PDB file of C-alpha atoms in Angstrom:
ATOM      1  CA  LEU A   1      91.731 115.168 117.628  1.00 80.00           C
ATOM      2  CA  GLU A   2      89.256 112.669 118.982  1.00 79.00           C
ATOM      3  CA  ASN A   3      91.693 109.787 119.498  1.00 89.00           C
ATOM      4  CA  SER A   4      94.584 111.950 120.716  1.00 91.00           C
ATOM      5  CA  THR A   5      94.583 110.897 124.333  1.00 92.00           C
ATOM      6  CA  ILE A   6      97.336 110.348 126.872  1.00 94.00           C
ATOM      7  CA  GLU A   7      96.503 106.633 126.805  1.00 95.00           C
ATOM      8  CA  ASN A   8      97.093 106.479 123.046  1.00 95.00           C
ATOM      9  CA  GLY A   9     100.017 108.902 122.949  1.00 95.00           C
ATOM     10  CA  ILE A  10     102.082 106.928 125.473  1.00 97.00           C
ATOM     11  CA  LYS A  11     102.160 104.038 122.999  1.00 98.00           C
ATOM     12  CA  GLY A  12     104.275 106.111 120.624  1.00 98.00           C
ATOM     13  CA  GLY A  13     101.840 105.789 117.722  1.00 98.00           C
ATOM     14  CA  TYR A  14      98.091 105.408 117.401  1.00 98.00           C
ATOM     15  CA  VAL A  15      95.226 105.662 114.955  1.00 98.00           C
ATOM     16  CA  ALA A  16      94.034 109.262 114.986  1.00 97.00           C
ATOM     17  CA  VAL A  17      91.400 108.739 112.273  1.00 97.00           C
ATOM     18  CA  GLU A  18      90.087 105.250 111.552  1.00 97.00           C
ATOM     19  CA  ALA A  19      88.241 104.215 108.396  1.00 97.00           C
ATOM     20  CA  GLU A  20      86.831 100.863 107.369  1.00 95.00           C
ATOM     21  CA  ASN A  21      88.191  99.480 104.104  1.00 96.00           C
ATOM     22  CA  ALA A  22      90.694 102.332 103.829  1.00 98.00           C
ATOM     23  CA  ASP A  23      92.652 102.710 100.613  1.00 98.00           C
ATOM     24  CA  ILE A  24      95.711 104.156 102.386  1.00 98.00           C
ATOM     25  CA  THR A  25      97.202 104.933 105.796  1.00 98.00           C
ATOM     26  CA  LEU A  26      98.759 108.374 106.262  1.00 98.00           C
ATOM     27  CA  VAL A  27     101.435 108.327 108.986  1.00 98.00           C
ATOM     28  CA  SER A  28     102.625 111.615 110.454  1.00 98.00           C
ATOM     29  CA  THR A  29     103.663 113.497 113.543  1.00 96.00           C
ATOM     30  CA  GLY A  30     103.148 116.947 115.013  1.00 93.00           C
ATOM     31  CA  SER A  31     101.493 119.606 112.904  1.00 93.00           C
ATOM     32  CA  GLU A  32     101.456 117.325 109.866  1.00 96.00           C
ATOM     33  CA  VAL A  33      98.789 115.162 111.544  1.00 97.00           C
ATOM     34  CA  GLY A  34      96.280 117.992 111.162  1.00 96.00           C
ATOM     35  CA  ILE A  35      97.103 118.409 107.486  1.00 97.00           C
ATOM     36  CA  CYS A  36      96.702 114.649 106.973  1.00 98.00           C
ATOM     37  CA  VAL A  37      93.300 114.796 108.652  1.00 98.00           C
ATOM     38  CA  GLU A  38      92.323 117.521 106.163  1.00 98.00           C
ATOM     39  CA  ALA A  39      93.694 115.353 103.330  1.00 98.00           C
ATOM     40  CA  VAL A  40      91.278 112.566 104.360  1.00 98.00           C
ATOM     41  CA  LYS A  41      88.388 114.853 103.375  1.00 98.00           C
ATOM     42  CA  THR A  42      90.097 115.897 100.119  1.00 98.00           C
ATOM     43  CA  LEU A  43      90.754 112.274  99.166  1.00 98.00           C
ATOM     44  CA  LYS A  44      87.132 111.325  99.870  1.00 98.00           C
ATOM     45  CA  ASP A  45      85.405 114.343  98.334  1.00 98.00           C
ATOM     46  CA  GLU A  46      87.580 114.824  95.257  1.00 97.00           C
ATOM     47  CA  HIS A  47      88.832 111.309  94.504  1.00 97.00           C
ATOM     48  CA  GLY A  48      86.453 108.862  96.173  1.00 98.00           C
ATOM     49  CA  LEU A  49      89.277 107.353  98.263  1.00 98.00           C
ATOM     50  CA  THR A  50      89.175 106.447 101.942  1.00 98.00           C
ATOM     51  CA  ALA A  51      92.144 107.157 104.195  1.00 98.00           C
ATOM     52  CA  ARG A  52      93.060 106.583 107.799  1.00 98.00           C
ATOM     53  CA  VAL A  53      95.556 108.688 109.778  1.00 98.00           C
ATOM     54  CA  VAL A  54      98.183 107.518 112.245  1.00 98.00           C
ATOM     55  CA  SER A  55      99.847 109.934 114.648  1.00 98.00           C
ATOM     56  CA  MET A  56     103.391 108.837 115.491  1.00 98.00           C
ATOM     57  CA  PRO A  57     104.726 111.094 118.275  1.00 97.00           C
ATOM     58  CA  CYS A  58     107.588 108.715 119.214  1.00 97.00           C
ATOM     59  CA  THR A  59     108.892 105.959 116.956  1.00 97.00           C
ATOM     60  CA  GLU A  60     111.123 104.489 119.678  1.00 97.00           C
ATOM     61  CA  ILE A  61     108.173 103.903 122.014  1.00 98.00           C
ATOM     62  CA  PHE A  62     106.042 102.611 119.129  1.00 98.00           C
ATOM     63  CA  ASP A  63     108.803 100.120 118.263  1.00 98.00           C
ATOM     64  CA  ALA A  64     108.658  98.806 121.843  1.00 98.00           C
ATOM     65  CA  GLN A  65     104.948  97.943 121.530  1.00 98.00           C
ATOM     66  CA  PRO A  66     103.855  94.359 120.808  1.00 98.00           C
ATOM     67  CA  LYS A  67     103.819  93.462 117.110  1.00 98.00           C
ATOM     68  CA  GLU A  68     100.063  92.877 117.334  1.00 98.00           C
ATOM     69  CA  TYR A  69      99.531  96.499 118.371  1.00 98.00           C
ATOM     70  CA  GLN A  70     101.903  97.812 115.704  1.00 98.00           C
ATOM     71  CA  LEU A  71      99.984  95.922 113.009  1.00 98.00           C
ATOM     72  CA  LYS A  72      96.693  97.254 114.337  1.00 97.00           C
ATOM     73  CA  VAL A  73      98.038 100.790 113.909  1.00 98.00           C
ATOM     74  CA  ILE A  74      99.833 100.230 110.583  1.00 98.00           C
ATOM     75  CA  PRO A  75      98.267  97.102 109.069  1.00 97.00           C
ATOM     76  CA  ASP A  76      99.687  94.916 106.340  1.00 93.00           C
ATOM     77  CA  GLY A  77      97.844  94.852 103.045  1.00 93.00           C
ATOM     78  CA  ILE A  78      97.234  98.584 102.765  1.00 97.00           C
ATOM     79  CA  PRO A  79      99.618 101.141 101.262  1.00 98.00           C
ATOM     80  CA  SER A  80     101.020 103.769 103.594  1.00 98.00           C
ATOM     81  CA  LEU A  81     102.492 107.222 103.121  1.00 98.00           C
ATOM     82  CA  SER A  82     104.448 109.095 105.774  1.00 98.00           C
ATOM     83  CA  VAL A  83     104.256 112.882 105.897  1.00 98.00           C
ATOM     84  CA  GLU A  84     107.029 114.719 107.766  1.00 96.00           C
ATOM     85  CA  VAL A  85     108.161 118.121 106.541  1.00 93.00           C
ATOM     86  CA  MET A  86     111.528 118.015 108.315  1.00 89.00           C
ATOM     87  CA  SER A  87     112.867 114.808 106.751  1.00 91.00           C
ATOM     88  CA  THR A  88     112.013 111.431 105.304  1.00 95.00           C
ATOM     89  CA  LEU A  89     114.863 109.798 107.229  1.00 94.00           C
ATOM     90  CA  GLY A  90     113.667 106.787 109.198  1.00 95.00           C
ATOM     91  CA  TRP A  91     110.074 106.850 107.948  1.00 97.00           C
ATOM     92  CA  GLU A  92     110.683 104.008 105.478  1.00 97.00           C
ATOM     93  CA  LYS A  93     110.305 101.663 108.456  1.00 97.00           C
ATOM     94  CA  TYR A  94     106.667 102.778 108.878  1.00 97.00           C
ATOM     95  CA  SER A  95     105.493 103.538 105.341  1.00 98.00           C
ATOM     96  CA  HIS A  96     105.812 102.408 101.756  1.00 97.00           C
ATOM     97  CA  GLU A  97     106.390 105.960 100.533  1.00 98.00           C
ATOM     98  CA  GLN A  98     107.708 109.065 102.297  1.00 98.00           C
ATOM     99  CA  PHE A  99     106.843 112.719 101.711  1.00 97.00           C
ATOM    100  CA  GLY A 100     109.189 115.260 103.254  1.00 94.00           C
ATOM    101  CA  LEU A 101     112.067 117.608 102.567  1.00 90.00           C
ATOM    102  CA  ASN A 102     115.552 116.191 102.283  1.00 84.00           C
ATOM    103  CA  ARG A 103     117.421 119.440 101.836  1.00 80.00           C
ATOM    104  CA  PHE A 104     118.067 122.818 103.399  1.00 77.00           C
ATOM    105  CA  GLY A 105     117.577 126.289 102.002  1.00 65.00           C
ATOM    106  CA  SER A 106     113.916 127.222 102.303  1.00 77.00           C
ATOM    107  CA  SER A 107     112.698 129.769 104.777  1.00 84.00           C
ATOM    108  CA  GLY A 108     109.755 132.074 105.148  1.00 88.00           C
ATOM    109  CA  PRO A 109     106.329 132.057 106.729  1.00 91.00           C
ATOM    110  CA  TYR A 110     105.492 128.392 107.238  1.00 87.00           C
ATOM    111  CA  LYS A 111     102.215 128.553 105.302  1.00 90.00           C
ATOM    112  CA  ASP A 112     104.071 129.890 102.257  1.00 92.00           C
ATOM    113  CA  VAL A 113     106.787 127.235 102.529  1.00 89.00           C
ATOM    114  CA  TYR A 114     104.220 124.467 103.040  1.00 91.00           C
ATOM    115  CA  LYS A 115     102.285 125.651  99.992  1.00 94.00           C
ATOM    116  CA  LYS A 116     105.433 125.859  97.830  1.00 93.00           C
ATOM    117  CA  PHE A 117     106.393 122.275  98.636  1.00 93.00           C
ATOM    118  CA  GLU A 118     102.777 121.021  98.587  1.00 95.00           C
ATOM    119  CA  PHE A 119     102.448 120.178 102.269  1.00 96.00           C
ATOM    120  CA  THR A 120      98.762 120.830 101.862  1.00 97.00           C
ATOM    121  CA  PRO A 121      95.719 118.544 101.815  1.00 98.00           C
ATOM    122  CA  GLU A 122      95.855 118.631  98.008  1.00 98.00           C
ATOM    123  CA  GLY A 123      99.586 117.859  97.857  1.00 98.00           C
ATOM    124  CA  ILE A 124      99.268 115.006 100.321  1.00 98.00           C
ATOM    125  CA  SER A 125      96.263 113.679  98.385  1.00 98.00           C
ATOM    126  CA  LYS A 126      98.258 113.768  95.159  1.00 98.00           C
ATOM    127  CA  ARG A 127     101.040 111.690  96.711  1.00 98.00           C
ATOM    128  CA  ALA A 128      98.554 109.360  98.415  1.00 98.00           C
ATOM    129  CA  MET A 129      96.915 108.622  95.057  1.00 98.00           C
ATOM    130  CA  ALA A 130     100.324 107.900  93.484  1.00 98.00           C
ATOM    131  CA  THR A 131     101.178 105.585  96.381  1.00 98.00           C
ATOM    132  CA  ILE A 132      97.877 103.711  96.006  1.00 98.00           C
ATOM    133  CA  GLU A 133      98.385 103.352  92.260  1.00 96.00           C
ATOM    134  CA  PHE A 134     101.919 102.036  92.712  1.00 96.00           C
ATOM    135  CA  TRP A 135     101.163  99.565  95.504  1.00 90.00           C
TER     136      TRP A 135
END
């Protein structure tokens, strides 16, 4: 990703995809960042919505950044949705809504599991639209 640099990564969280007048911020980590980037296109092409993406490789380091930086990455006044397959635990600090699994018991090829639980650009878009409508 264009903004995925060492300089940005060492801050714990950074804007991976920026968009002026965005309707929502998608916050994620690891492989989910790529899916969120794909969801940006789905939201724009299919729903006319603009999204920005934040990559959050380390919440502890992000929390240590100045408040000004944190608000530049996750600004007030715009709804946010976190996307983390493993769990939603802790993401409420960084997003209005959380999308993730909070249970055990699913296994298989990851693409099949992701599709079943809608960790796809379309599934993320669906939840992003609901978050925008609610907030």
